[in-house]
CSV table of C-alpha atoms in Angstrom, one decimal:
chain,number,residue,atom,x,y,z
A,1,UNK,CA,16.1,3.9,-2.0
A,2,UNK,CA,14.9,3.6,-5.1
A,3,UNK,CA,11.2,5.1,-6.0
A,4,UNK,CA,8.6,3.1,-7.8
A,5,UNK,CA,5.2,4.4,-8.6
A,6,UNK,CA,6.0,7.4,-6.4
A,7,UNK,CA,6.5,4.9,-3.5
A,8,UNK,CA,9.9,4.1,-1.7
A,9,UNK,CA,11.2,0.7,-1.5
A,10,UNK,CA,14.3,-0.9,-0.1
A,11,UNK,CA,17.3,-1.4,-2.0
A,12,UNK,CA,16.6,-5.2,-0.4
A,13,UNK,CA,12.7,-5.2,-1.2
A,14,UNK,CA,14.2,-4.6,-5.1
A,15,UNK,CA,16.4,-7.3,-5.5
A,16,UNK,CA,14.3,-9.9,-3.8
A,17,UNK,CA,11.6,-9.5,-6.3
A,18,UNK,CA,13.9,-9.2,-9.0
A,19,UNK,CA,16.0,-12.1,-8.0
A,20,UNK,CA,12.6,-14.3,-7.1
A,21,UNK,CA,11.5,-12.9,-11.0
A,22,UNK,CA,14.9,-14.2,-12.1
A,23,UNK,CA,14.8,-17.4,-10.2
A,24,UNK,CA,11.6,-18.3,-11.8
A,25,UNK,CA,12.5,-17.7,-15.1
A,26,UNK,CA,15.8,-19.3,-15.4
A,27,UNK,CA,14.7,-22.7,-13.6
A,28,UNK,CA,12.1,-23.4,-15.7
A,29,UNK,CA,14.1,-22.4,-18.4
A,30,UNK,CA,16.7,-24.8,-17.5
A,31,UNK,CA,14.4,-27.5,-17.0
A,32,UNK,CA,12.7,-26.7,-21.0
A,33,UNK,CA,16.5,-27.3,-21.9
A,34,UNK,CA,17.4,-30.2,-20.1
A,35,UNK,CA,14.5,-32.1,-21.2
A,36,UNK,CA,14.9,-31.5,-24.6
A,37,UNK,CA,18.6,-31.6,-24.8
A,38,UNK,CA,18.9,-28.2,-26.5
A,39,UNK,CA,21.8,-25.7,-26.6
A,40,UNK,CA,21.1,-22.2,-26.4
A,41,UNK,CA,21.6,-21.5,-29.8
A,42,UNK,CA,18.6,-23.9,-30.7
A,43,UNK,CA,16.0,-21.7,-32.3
A,44,UNK,CA,13.3,-23.3,-30.0
A,45,UNK,CA,14.8,-21.8,-27.4
A,46,UNK,CA,14.0,-18.3,-28.6
A,47,UNK,CA,10.7,-19.4,-28.7
A,48,UNK,CA,10.4,-20.7,-25.5
A,49,UNK,CA,11.4,-17.7,-24.0
A,50,UNK,CA,8.4,-16.0,-24.2
A,51,UNK,CA,6.1,-18.9,-22.8
A,52,UNK,CA,8.9,-19.3,-20.1
A,53,UNK,CA,7.9,-15.5,-19.4
A,54,UNK,CA,4.3,-15.9,-19.2
A,55,UNK,CA,4.5,-18.2,-16.5
A,56,UNK,CA,7.0,-16.2,-14.6
A,57,UNK,CA,4.3,-13.1,-14.9
A,58,UNK,CA,1.5,-15.3,-13.6
A,59,UNK,CA,3.0,-16.9,-11.0
A,60,UNK,CA,4.5,-13.9,-9.8
A,61,UNK,CA,0.7,-12.1,-9.9
A,62,UNK,CA,-0.8,-15.1,-7.9
A,63,UNK,CA,2.2,-14.8,-5.1
A,64,UNK,CA,1.5,-10.8,-4.9
A,65,UNK,CA,-2.3,-11.4,-4.6
A,66,UNK,CA,-2.1,-13.9,-2.1
A,67,UNK,CA,-0.1,-11.8,-0.1
A,68,UNK,CA,3.5,-13.5,-0.4
A,69,UNK,CA,5.2,-9.9,-1.1
A,70,UNK,CA,4.1,-8.6,2.3
A,71,UNK,CA,7.4,-8.3,3.8
A,72,UNK,CA,7.0,-6.4,6.7
A,73,UNK,CA,5.6,-9.3,9.1
A,74,UNK,CA,7.6,-12.5,10.5
A,75,UNK,CA,5.4,-15.0,9.3
A,76,UNK,CA,6.4,-19.1,10.2
A,77,UNK,CA,7.6,-21.0,7.3
A,78,UNK,CA,4.9,-23.3,7.3
A,79,UNK,CA,2.0,-20.3,6.7
A,80,UNK,CA,4.5,-19.0,4.1
A,81,UNK,CA,4.6,-22.6,2.3
A,82,UNK,CA,1.5,-22.7,2.3
A,83,UNK,CA,0.6,-19.6,0.9
A,84,UNK,CA,2.9,-20.1,-1.8
A,85,UNK,CA,1.2,-23.7,-2.5
A,86,UNK,CA,-2.3,-21.8,-3.0
A,87,UNK,CA,-0.3,-19.0,-4.9
A,88,UNK,CA,0.8,-21.8,-7.4
A,89,UNK,CA,-1.9,-24.0,-7.2
A,90,UNK,CA,-3.9,-20.5,-8.4
A,91,UNK,CA,-1.5,-19.8,-11.0
A,92,UNK,CA,-1.8,-23.0,-12.4
A,93,UNK,CA,-5.6,-22.8,-13.0
A,94,UNK,CA,-4.7,-19.2,-14.7
A,95,UNK,CA,-2.4,-20.7,-17.2
A,96,UNK,CA,-4.7,-23.8,-18.0
A,97,UNK,CA,-7.3,-21.2,-19.4
A,98,UNK,CA,-4.8,-19.0,-21.0
A,99,UNK,CA,-3.4,-22.4,-22.6
A,100,UNK,CA,-6.9,-22.8,-23.9
A,101,UNK,CA,-7.4,-19.5,-25.2
A,102,UNK,CA,-3.7,-18.7,-26.2
A,103,UNK,CA,-2.3,-22.0,-27.2
A,104,UNK,CA,0.9,-21.0,-28.6
A,105,UNK,CA,1.4,-20.3,-24.8
A,106,UNK,CA,1.7,-23.5,-24.0
A,107,UNK,CA,4.8,-25.6,-22.5
A,108,UNK,CA,5.1,-29.1,-23.0
A,109,UNK,CA,3.4,-31.0,-20.0
A,110,UNK,CA,6.3,-33.0,-18.3
A,111,UNK,CA,8.2,-30.1,-18.5
A,112,UNK,CA,5.6,-27.6,-16.6
A,113,UNK,CA,5.4,-29.6,-13.8
A,114,UNK,CA,8.7,-30.4,-12.4
A,115,UNK,CA,9.5,-27.1,-13.2
A,116,UNK,CA,6.8,-26.1,-11.1
A,117,UNK,CA,8.2,-28.4,-8.3
A,118,UNK,CA,12.0,-27.1,-8.9
A,119,UNK,CA,10.7,-23.5,-8.8
A,120,UNK,CA,8.5,-24.3,-5.5
A,121,UNK,CA,12.0,-25.1,-4.0
A,122,UNK,CA,14.2,-22.8,-5.1
A,123,UNK,CA,11.8,-20.0,-4.4
A,124,UNK,CA,11.0,-21.8,-1.0
A,125,UNK,CA,15.0,-21.6,-0.3
A,126,UNK,CA,15.2,-18.1,-1.6
A,127,UNK,CA,12.5,-16.9,1.0
A,128,UNK,CA,14.0,-18.9,4.1
A,129,UNK,CA,17.3,-17.0,3.0
A,130,UNK,CA,15.8,-13.5,3.0
A,131,UNK,CA,13.8,-13.9,6.2
A,132,UNK,CA,17.5,-14.4,8.0
A,133,UNK,CA,18.8,-11.7,6.2
A,134,UNK,CA,15.4,-9.6,7.6
A,135,UNK,CA,15.7,-10.8,10.9
A,136,UNK,CA,19.2,-10.7,11.5
A,137,UNK,CA,18.8,-6.9,10.0
A,138,UNK,CA,21.6,-7.5,7.5
A,139,UNK,CA,22.5,-4.6,5.2
A,140,UNK,CA,21.3,-2.2,6.5
A,141,UNK,CA,21.6,1.5,7.5
A,142,UNK,CA,22.5,2.2,11.1
A,143,UNK,CA,20.1,5.2,12.6
A,144,UNK,CA,20.2,7.3,15.8
A,145,UNK,CA,16.8,8.9,16.3
A,146,UNK,CA,17.2,12.5,18.0
A,147,UNK,CA,14.2,12.9,20.3
A,148,UNK,CA,12.9,10.9,22.9
A,149,UNK,CA,9.5,12.0,22.9
A,150,UNK,CA,6.1,11.2,21.1
A,151,UNK,CA,7.3,12.2,17.5
A,152,UNK,CA,10.5,9.8,18.3
A,153,UNK,CA,8.0,7.2,19.9
A,154,UNK,CA,5.9,7.1,16.2
A,155,UNK,CA,9.4,6.6,14.1
A,156,UNK,CA,10.6,4.1,16.4
A,157,UNK,CA,7.8,2.1,16.3
A,158,UNK,CA,7.4,2.0,12.6
A,159,UNK,CA,11.1,1.3,12.6
A,160,UNK,CA,10.9,-1.5,14.9
A,161,UNK,CA,7.3,-2.3,14.3
A,162,UNK,CA,8.3,-4.2,10.5
A,163,UNK,CA,10.6,-7.1,9.7
A,164,UNK,CA,11.8,-5.8,6.0
A,165,UNK,CA,12.9,-2.2,7.7
A,166,UNK,CA,16.1,-1.5,5.6
A,167,UNK,CA,17.3,0.6,9.2
A,168,UNK,CA,18.2,-0.7,12.3
A,169,UNK,CA,18.1,2.1,15.3
A,170,UNK,CA,21.1,1.8,17.6
A,171,UNK,CA,20.8,5.1,19.5
A,172,UNK,CA,18.4,8.0,21.0
A,173,UNK,CA,19.6,11.2,21.7
A,174,UNK,CA,17.5,13.2,24.1
A,175,UNK,CA,17.6,14.3,28.0
A,176,UNK,CA,14.3,12.1,28.8
A,177,UNK,CA,14.2,8.6,28.7
A,178,UNK,CA,12.5,7.4,25.6
A,179,UNK,CA,8.5,7.2,25.4
A,180,UNK,CA,9.5,3.6,23.2
A,181,UNK,CA,12.5,1.9,23.7
A,182,UNK,CA,11.8,-2.0,23.0
A,183,UNK,CA,14.8,-3.4,22.4
A,184,UNK,CA,17.1,-0.9,24.8
A,185,UNK,CA,19.6,0.9,22.5
A,186,UNK,CA,21.7,3.5,24.5
A,187,UNK,CA,20.5,6.8,25.4
A,188,UNK,CA,22.7,9.7,24.9
A,189,UNK,CA,22.2,13.4,26.8
A,190,UNK,CA,23.6,15.0,23.8
A,191,UNK,CA,25.1,14.6,19.7
A,192,UNK,CA,28.4,15.6,21.5
A,193,UNK,CA,28.2,12.3,23.9
A,194,UNK,CA,27.2,10.4,20.9
A,195,UNK,CA,30.3,12.0,19.0
A,196,UNK,CA,32.4,11.1,22.0
A,197,UNK,CA,31.2,7.7,22.7
A,198,UNK,CA,31.5,5.7,19.4
A,199,UNK,CA,33.1,6.2,16.0
A,200,UNK,CA,32.6,8.6,13.3
A,201,UNK,CA,30.7,6.2,11.1
A,202,UNK,CA,28.4,4.1,13.8
A,203,UNK,CA,25.5,5.7,12.6
A,204,UNK,CA,24.8,6.0,8.9
A,205,UNK,CA,21.8,8.7,9.2
A,206,UNK,CA,20.3,10.9,11.7
A,207,UNK,CA,16.8,11.4,12.0
A,208,UNK,CA,15.6,14.8,13.6
A,209,UNK,CA,12.7,13.9,15.7
A,210,UNK,CA,12.1,16.4,18.3
A,211,UNK,CA,8.6,17.1,19.8
A,212,UNK,CA,9.7,20.9,20.2
A,213,UNK,CA,12.9,22.1,18.3
A,214,UNK,CA,12.8,25.4,19.7
A,215,UNK,CA,16.2,26.2,20.5
A,216,UNK,CA,17.0,22.8,21.0
A,217,UNK,CA,18.4,22.2,17.3
A,218,UNK,CA,22.7,21.6,17.7
A,219,UNK,CA,23.2,23.0,14.2
A,220,UNK,CA,26.9,22.9,14.6
A,221,UNK,CA,26.6,19.4,15.5
A,222,UNK,CA,24.9,18.3,12.8
A,223,UNK,CA,27.0,20.3,10.3
A,224,UNK,CA,29.6,18.2,11.4
A,225,UNK,CA,28.4,15.1,11.0
A,226,UNK,CA,26.9,15.9,7.8
A,227,UNK,CA,30.2,16.9,6.6
A,228,UNK,CA,31.4,13.5,7.4
A,229,UNK,CA,29.2,11.8,5.5
A,230,UNK,CA,26.3,11.2,8.1
A,231,UNK,CA,22.9,11.6,6.5
A,232,UNK,CA,20.3,14.4,8.8
A,233,UNK,CA,17.0,13.5,8.3
A,234,UNK,CA,13.7,15.5,9.1
A,235,UNK,CA,11.5,12.6,11.0
A,236,UNK,CA,8.4,13.6,8.9
A,237,UNK,CA,10.4,13.2,5.6
A,238,UNK,CA,11.9,10.2,7.1
A,239,UNK,CA,8.6,8.6,8.2
A,240,UNK,CA,7.0,9.6,5.2
A,241,UNK,CA,9.4,7.8,3.2
A,242,UNK,CA,9.4,4.8,5.5
A,243,UNK,CA,4.8,4.0,6.0
A,244,UNK,CA,3.9,5.3,3.3
A,245,UNK,CA,2.2,8.2,5.3
A,246,UNK,CA,2.4,11.6,6.7
A,247,UNK,CA,2.5,12.3,10.7
A,248,UNK,CA,-0.1,14.6,10.4
A,249,UNK,CA,0.0,15.8,14.0
A,250,UNK,CA,3.7,16.6,13.6
A,251,UNK,CA,3.3,18.9,10.3
A,252,UNK,CA,4.2,22.3,10.4
A,253,UNK,CA,2.4,24.8,7.7
A,254,UNK,CA,5.8,25.5,6.8
A,255,UNK,CA,6.7,21.4,6.0
A,256,UNK,CA,3.8,21.4,3.0
A,257,UNK,CA,4.2,25.2,1.7
A,258,UNK,CA,8.2,23.9,1.1
A,259,UNK,CA,8.0,20.6,0.1
A,260,UNK,CA,7.8,19.0,-3.4
A,261,UNK,CA,4.2,17.8,-4.6
A,262,UNK,CA,0.7,19.2,-3.3
A,263,UNK,CA,0.2,20.7,-7.0
A,264,UNK,CA,-1.5,18.8,-9.7
A,265,UNK,CA,-0.5,20.7,-13.3
A,266,UNK,CA,-2.9,21.4,-16.1
A,267,UNK,CA,-1.6,18.6,-18.1
A,268,UNK,CA,-1.7,16.2,-15.6
A,269,UNK,CA,-5.1,17.2,-14.4
A,270,UNK,CA,-6.3,16.6,-18.0
A,271,UNK,CA,-4.8,13.2,-18.6
A,272,UNK,CA,-6.1,12.2,-15.1
A,273,UNK,CA,-9.9,13.3,-15.7
A,274,UNK,CA,-9.6,11.8,-19.2
A,275,UNK,CA,-8.3,8.6,-17.9
A,276,UNK,CA,-11.1,8.6,-15.2
A,277,UNK,CA,-13.8,8.8,-17.9
A,278,UNK,CA,-12.2,6.1,-19.7
A,279,UNK,CA,-11.7,3.5,-16.9
A,280,UNK,CA,-15.2,4.4,-15.4
A,281,UNK,CA,-16.9,4.0,-19.3
A,282,UNK,CA,-14.9,0.4,-19.3
A,283,UNK,CA,-15.9,-1.0,-15.6
A,284,UNK,CA,-19.4,0.1,-16.4
A,285,UNK,CA,-19.6,-1.9,-19.2
A,286,UNK,CA,-18.0,-4.8,-17.8
A,287,UNK,CA,-20.2,-4.7,-14.5
A,288,UNK,CA,-23.1,-4.1,-15.8
A,289,UNK,CA,-24.1,-8.3,-15.7
A,290,UNK,CA,-23.4,-7.7,-12.0
A,291,UNK,CA,-25.1,-4.6,-11.5
A,292,UNK,CA,-28.5,-5.8,-13.3
A,293,UNK,CA,-28.4,-9.0,-10.7
A,294,UNK,CA,-27.6,-7.0,-8.0
A,295,UNK,CA,-30.5,-4.3,-8.7
A,296,UNK,CA,-33.0,-7.6,-8.6
A,297,UNK,CA,-31.7,-8.9,-5.6
A,298,UNK,CA,-32.2,-5.8,-3.2
A,299,UNK,CA,-35.7,-5.4,-5.0
A,300,UNK,CA,-36.4,-9.0,-4.0
A,301,UNK,CA,-34.8,-8.7,-0.8
A,302,UNK,CA,-36.3,-5.7,1.2
A,303,UNK,CA,-38.7,-3.2,0.0
A,304,UNK,CA,-37.1,0.5,-0.5
A,305,UNK,CA,-35.1,2.1,-3.5
A,306,UNK,CA,-32.1,0.4,-5.3
A,307,UNK,CA,-30.3,3.2,-5.1
A,308,UNK,CA,-29.1,4.8,-2.0
A,309,UNK,CA,-28.0,8.7,-2.2
A,310,UNK,CA,-25.9,10.1,0.5
A,311,UNK,CA,-24.6,13.7,0.6
A,312,UNK,CA,-21.0,13.9,0.5
A,313,UNK,CA,-18.1,16.8,0.1
A,314,UNK,CA,-16.4,17.1,-3.0
A,315,UNK,CA,-13.9,19.0,-4.3
A,316,UNK,CA,-13.9,22.5,-3.3
A,317,UNK,CA,-16.1,21.7,-0.6
A,318,UNK,CA,-19.3,21.8,-2.9
A,319,UNK,CA,-21.6,19.3,-1.9
A,320,UNK,CA,-23.0,16.2,-4.5
A,321,UNK,CA,-24.6,13.2,-3.5
A,322,UNK,CA,-23.1,9.6,-3.9
A,323,UNK,CA,-24.4,6.8,-5.4
A,324,UNK,CA,-24.3,3.5,-3.4
A,325,UNK,CA,-26.6,0.3,-4.1
A,326,UNK,CA,-28.6,0.2,-0.8
A,327,UNK,CA,-27.2,-2.0,1.9
A,328,UNK,CA,-29.2,-1.2,5.0
A,329,UNK,CA,-33.2,-1.0,5.7
A,330,UNK,CA,-34.7,1.7,4.3
A,331,UNK,CA,-34.6,4.2,7.0
A,332,UNK,CA,-31.6,3.0,8.3
A,333,UNK,CA,-30.4,6.8,9.5
A,334,UNK,CA,-33.9,8.2,10.6
A,335,UNK,CA,-32.5,9.2,14.0
A,336,UNK,CA,-29.3,10.7,12.6
A,337,UNK,CA,-25.7,10.1,10.9
A,338,UNK,CA,-24.0,7.8,12.6
A,339,UNK,CA,-20.7,5.8,12.2
A,340,UNK,CA,-20.7,2.5,10.5
A,341,UNK,CA,-19.6,-0.6,13.0
A,342,UNK,CA,-18.5,-4.0,12.8
A,343,UNK,CA,-21.9,-6.5,12.2
A,344,UNK,CA,-24.4,-3.5,12.2
A,345,UNK,CA,-27.9,-4.5,12.5
A,346,UNK,CA,-29.4,-2.3,9.9
A,347,UNK,CA,-27.1,-4.0,7.2
A,348,UNK,CA,-29.3,-6.4,4.9
A,349,UNK,CA,-27.7,-10.2,4.3
A,350,UNK,CA,-27.4,-9.3,0.9
A,351,UNK,CA,-26.1,-5.5,1.7
A,352,UNK,CA,-23.1,-7.3,3.8
A,353,UNK,CA,-22.0,-9.2,0.8
A,354,UNK,CA,-22.2,-6.6,-1.4
A,355,UNK,CA,-20.4,-4.2,0.8
A,356,UNK,CA,-17.6,-6.8,1.3
A,357,UNK,CA,-17.4,-7.3,-1.8
A,358,UNK,CA,-17.3,-3.5,-2.6
A,359,UNK,CA,-20.4,-4.2,-5.2
A,360,UNK,CA,-22.2,-1.4,-3.5
A,361,UNK,CA,-20.2,1.0,-4.9
A,362,UNK,CA,-20.1,0.4,-8.4
A,363,UNK,CA,-22.6,3.7,-8.9
A,364,UNK,CA,-20.4,5.6,-7.8
A,365,UNK,CA,-18.8,5.3,-11.4
A,366,UNK,CA,-21.5,7.6,-12.2
A,367,UNK,CA,-20.2,10.2,-10.2
A,368,UNK,CA,-16.9,9.6,-11.7
A,369,UNK,CA,-18.4,10.5,-15.4
A,370,UNK,CA,-20.2,13.5,-14.1
A,371,UNK,CA,-16.8,14.9,-12.5
A,372,UNK,CA,-17.9,14.7,-8.9
A,373,UNK,CA,-15.4,12.2,-8.2
A,374,UNK,CA,-12.4,10.6,-9.8
A,375,UNK,CA,-11.4,6.5,-9.7
A,376,UNK,CA,-8.3,7.4,-7.2
A,377,UNK,CA,-8.7,10.0,-4.4
A,378,UNK,CA,-9.4,10.3,-0.8
A,379,UNK,CA,-12.9,9.4,0.1
A,380,UNK,CA,-15.4,11.9,0.3
A,381,UNK,CA,-17.1,12.0,3.7
A,382,UNK,CA,-20.5,13.3,5.2
A,383,UNK,CA,-20.7,17.2,5.6
A,384,UNK,CA,-21.8,16.3,9.2
A,385,UNK,CA,-18.4,14.9,10.1
A,386,UNK,CA,-16.2,17.3,7.9
A,387,UNK,CA,-17.4,19.8,10.2
A,388,UNK,CA,-16.7,17.7,13.1
A,389,UNK,CA,-12.9,16.5,12.0
A,390,UNK,CA,-12.2,19.6,10.7
A,391,UNK,CA,-12.1,21.0,14.4
A,392,UNK,CA,-10.1,18.3,16.0
A,393,UNK,CA,-7.7,16.9,13.0
A,394,UNK,CA,-5.3,19.5,11.4
A,395,UNK,CA,-5.3,19.9,7.7
A,396,UNK,CA,-8.2,18.1,7.5
A,397,UNK,CA,-9.6,20.2,5.3
A,398,UNK,CA,-7.4,20.2,2.4
A,399,UNK,CA,-8.3,16.7,1.6
A,400,UNK,CA,-10.8,18.5,-0.5
A,401,UNK,CA,-8.7,20.1,-2.9
A,402,UNK,CA,-9.1,17.7,-5.1
A,403,UNK,CA,-11.5,15.3,-6.2
A,404,UNK,CA,-13.2,12.4,-3.7
A,405,UNK,CA,-12.5,9.0,-4.9
A,406,UNK,CA,-14.0,5.6,-5.5
A,407,UNK,CA,-10.8,4.3,-4.3
A,408,UNK,CA,-7.8,5.2,-3.1
A,409,UNK,CA,-4.5,5.3,-1.0
A,410,UNK,CA,-6.3,5.2,1.9
A,411,UNK,CA,-8.7,2.2,1.7
A,412,UNK,CA,-6.1,0.1,0.1
A,413,UNK,CA,-3.2,0.9,3.2
A,414,UNK,CA,-5.5,1.6,5.7
A,415,UNK,CA,-8.6,-1.2,7.1
A,416,UNK,CA,-12.3,0.1,6.8
A,417,UNK,CA,-12.8,3.0,9.5
A,418,UNK,CA,-15.5,4.5,11.5
A,419,UNK,CA,-14.6,6.9,13.9
A,420,UNK,CA,-12.6,10.0,14.4
A,421,UNK,CA,-9.2,7.9,15.7
A,422,UNK,CA,-9.7,6.5,12.0
A,423,UNK,CA,-10.1,9.8,10.2
A,424,UNK,CA,-6.9,10.7,11.6
A,425,UNK,CA,-5.6,7.8,10.4
A,426,UNK,CA,-6.8,7.4,7.0
A,427,UNK,CA,-5.5,11.5,6.7
A,428,UNK,CA,-2.1,10.7,7.1
A,429,UNK,CA,-2.4,8.1,3.7
A,430,UNK,CA,-4.4,10.7,2.0
A,431,UNK,CA,-1.9,13.7,2.7
A,432,UNK,CA,0.8,11.0,1.2
A,433,UNK,CA,-1.2,10.5,-1.9
A,434,UNK,CA,-1.7,14.5,-2.2
A,435,UNK,CA,1.8,15.1,-2.1
A,436,UNK,CA,2.7,12.3,-4.8
A,437,UNK,CA,-0.6,12.0,-7.0
A,438,UNK,CA,1.1,10.5,-10.6
A,439,UNK,CA,-0.8,7.9,-13.3
A,440,UNK,CA,1.6,5.4,-11.8
A,441,UNK,CA,0.9,5.7,-8.5
A,442,UNK,CA,-3.1,5.8,-9.3
A,443,UNK,CA,-2.4,2.3,-11.7
A,444,UNK,CA,-0.7,0.9,-8.2
A,445,UNK,CA,-3.8,1.8,-5.8
A,446,UNK,CA,-6.5,0.6,-8.7
A,447,UNK,CA,-4.1,-3.0,-8.5
A,448,UNK,CA,-4.4,-3.2,-5.0
A,449,UNK,CA,-7.9,-2.4,-5.3
A,450,UNK,CA,-8.3,-5.4,-7.7
A,451,UNK,CA,-6.9,-7.6,-4.7
A,452,UNK,CA,-8.7,-5.9,-2.2
A,453,UNK,CA,-11.9,-6.8,-3.9
A,454,UNK,CA,-11.2,-10.2,-5.2
A,455,UNK,CA,-10.3,-11.7,-1.4
A,456,UNK,CA,-13.4,-9.1,0.0
A,457,UNK,CA,-10.8,-7.4,2.5
A,458,UNK,CA,-12.0,-4.4,4.4
A,459,UNK,CA,-15.6,-4.4,3.7
A,460,UNK,CA,-17.8,-3.6,7.0
């Protein structure tokens, strides 16, 4: 599968997005040519191409921000049509502002509106077609899971739980009844039974997901499949690529030691730190009016300091004080540290707003300038929780080998969590980030964070 931003994407999804780009671009270009009765050789067409390209980019960005490119869930056509309408409406507003400031990008009114109608129809039909492909699992690889326990269950749930998976589960291999088998796929006692029962090309990939592989790994049979062109893959690596996270409870130290990644070179570290300084300075300048207004409202709403300083564990297990705008009443934790909960009574009215929009975290840009945090990285946790989590969650402490972040892969992929179970789930994403850290992945996370802030998702 193709890799973008150090993350794997199914080839069908890539074709879907690129195909939609081409449909938007070509539809509007065709309408423009049709109305102006131009030939392809006209100079005006050359000028029109960048104008149409601007519309394509704006529309696709709006489709992304309205979650229309979230392909893992099966959505009714009406819901999808509403989201496309909202995205196109927002796109028209953005383009109106753009046309006001950059008149050279303006497309003739009749061409634009007829083009929008055509694009809407074409995009809807395109999505209906792709939804059919996803539902009927066309153009996918057949996968047999070797294992029937918890490990195999986690992989099967991820395979069956998303519409856009590029795989079709066709068999389990194991002596016990699978812990999760909603589609009742066949279960074979051994790889030899699978080989005897089916043709050699029945499976394209065998995923090894044994809870305890000691003494139970049929090396000769796996080698036989491998030599016949069937892909043999470790369950941890397969799950990482499919889900964008790492199954912490199933990882062995040897897997981390021999895996690519989990290291940041000197040049990469220098560039990341330089980008942190530049981005934090720019954001502090751009958001200064918002922060000044926030300070004023906090002072008016409730007594107490504007900033809330809280001790967190940073890189190298060093303690530092993270800065946040105060969103709770004064002395909210006089009885000791507790996890935040939904509808927390300690949160002020304005505090709910700044938490939802993440405005309360803007002072952390100062922590970034001081070198205590990075713009992107694992979320820093409080020492009292860190000590507890280190005892119950494997590999939890290695997240402190890089600078914590204002935002991160776990924050944009997992809903706000405030429990030990949530800490485990977020660590799965944190380890994925540490393994695949790159400038491109950081940019993807920042882009997703913007969407999270704009739509006020995930705050508590």
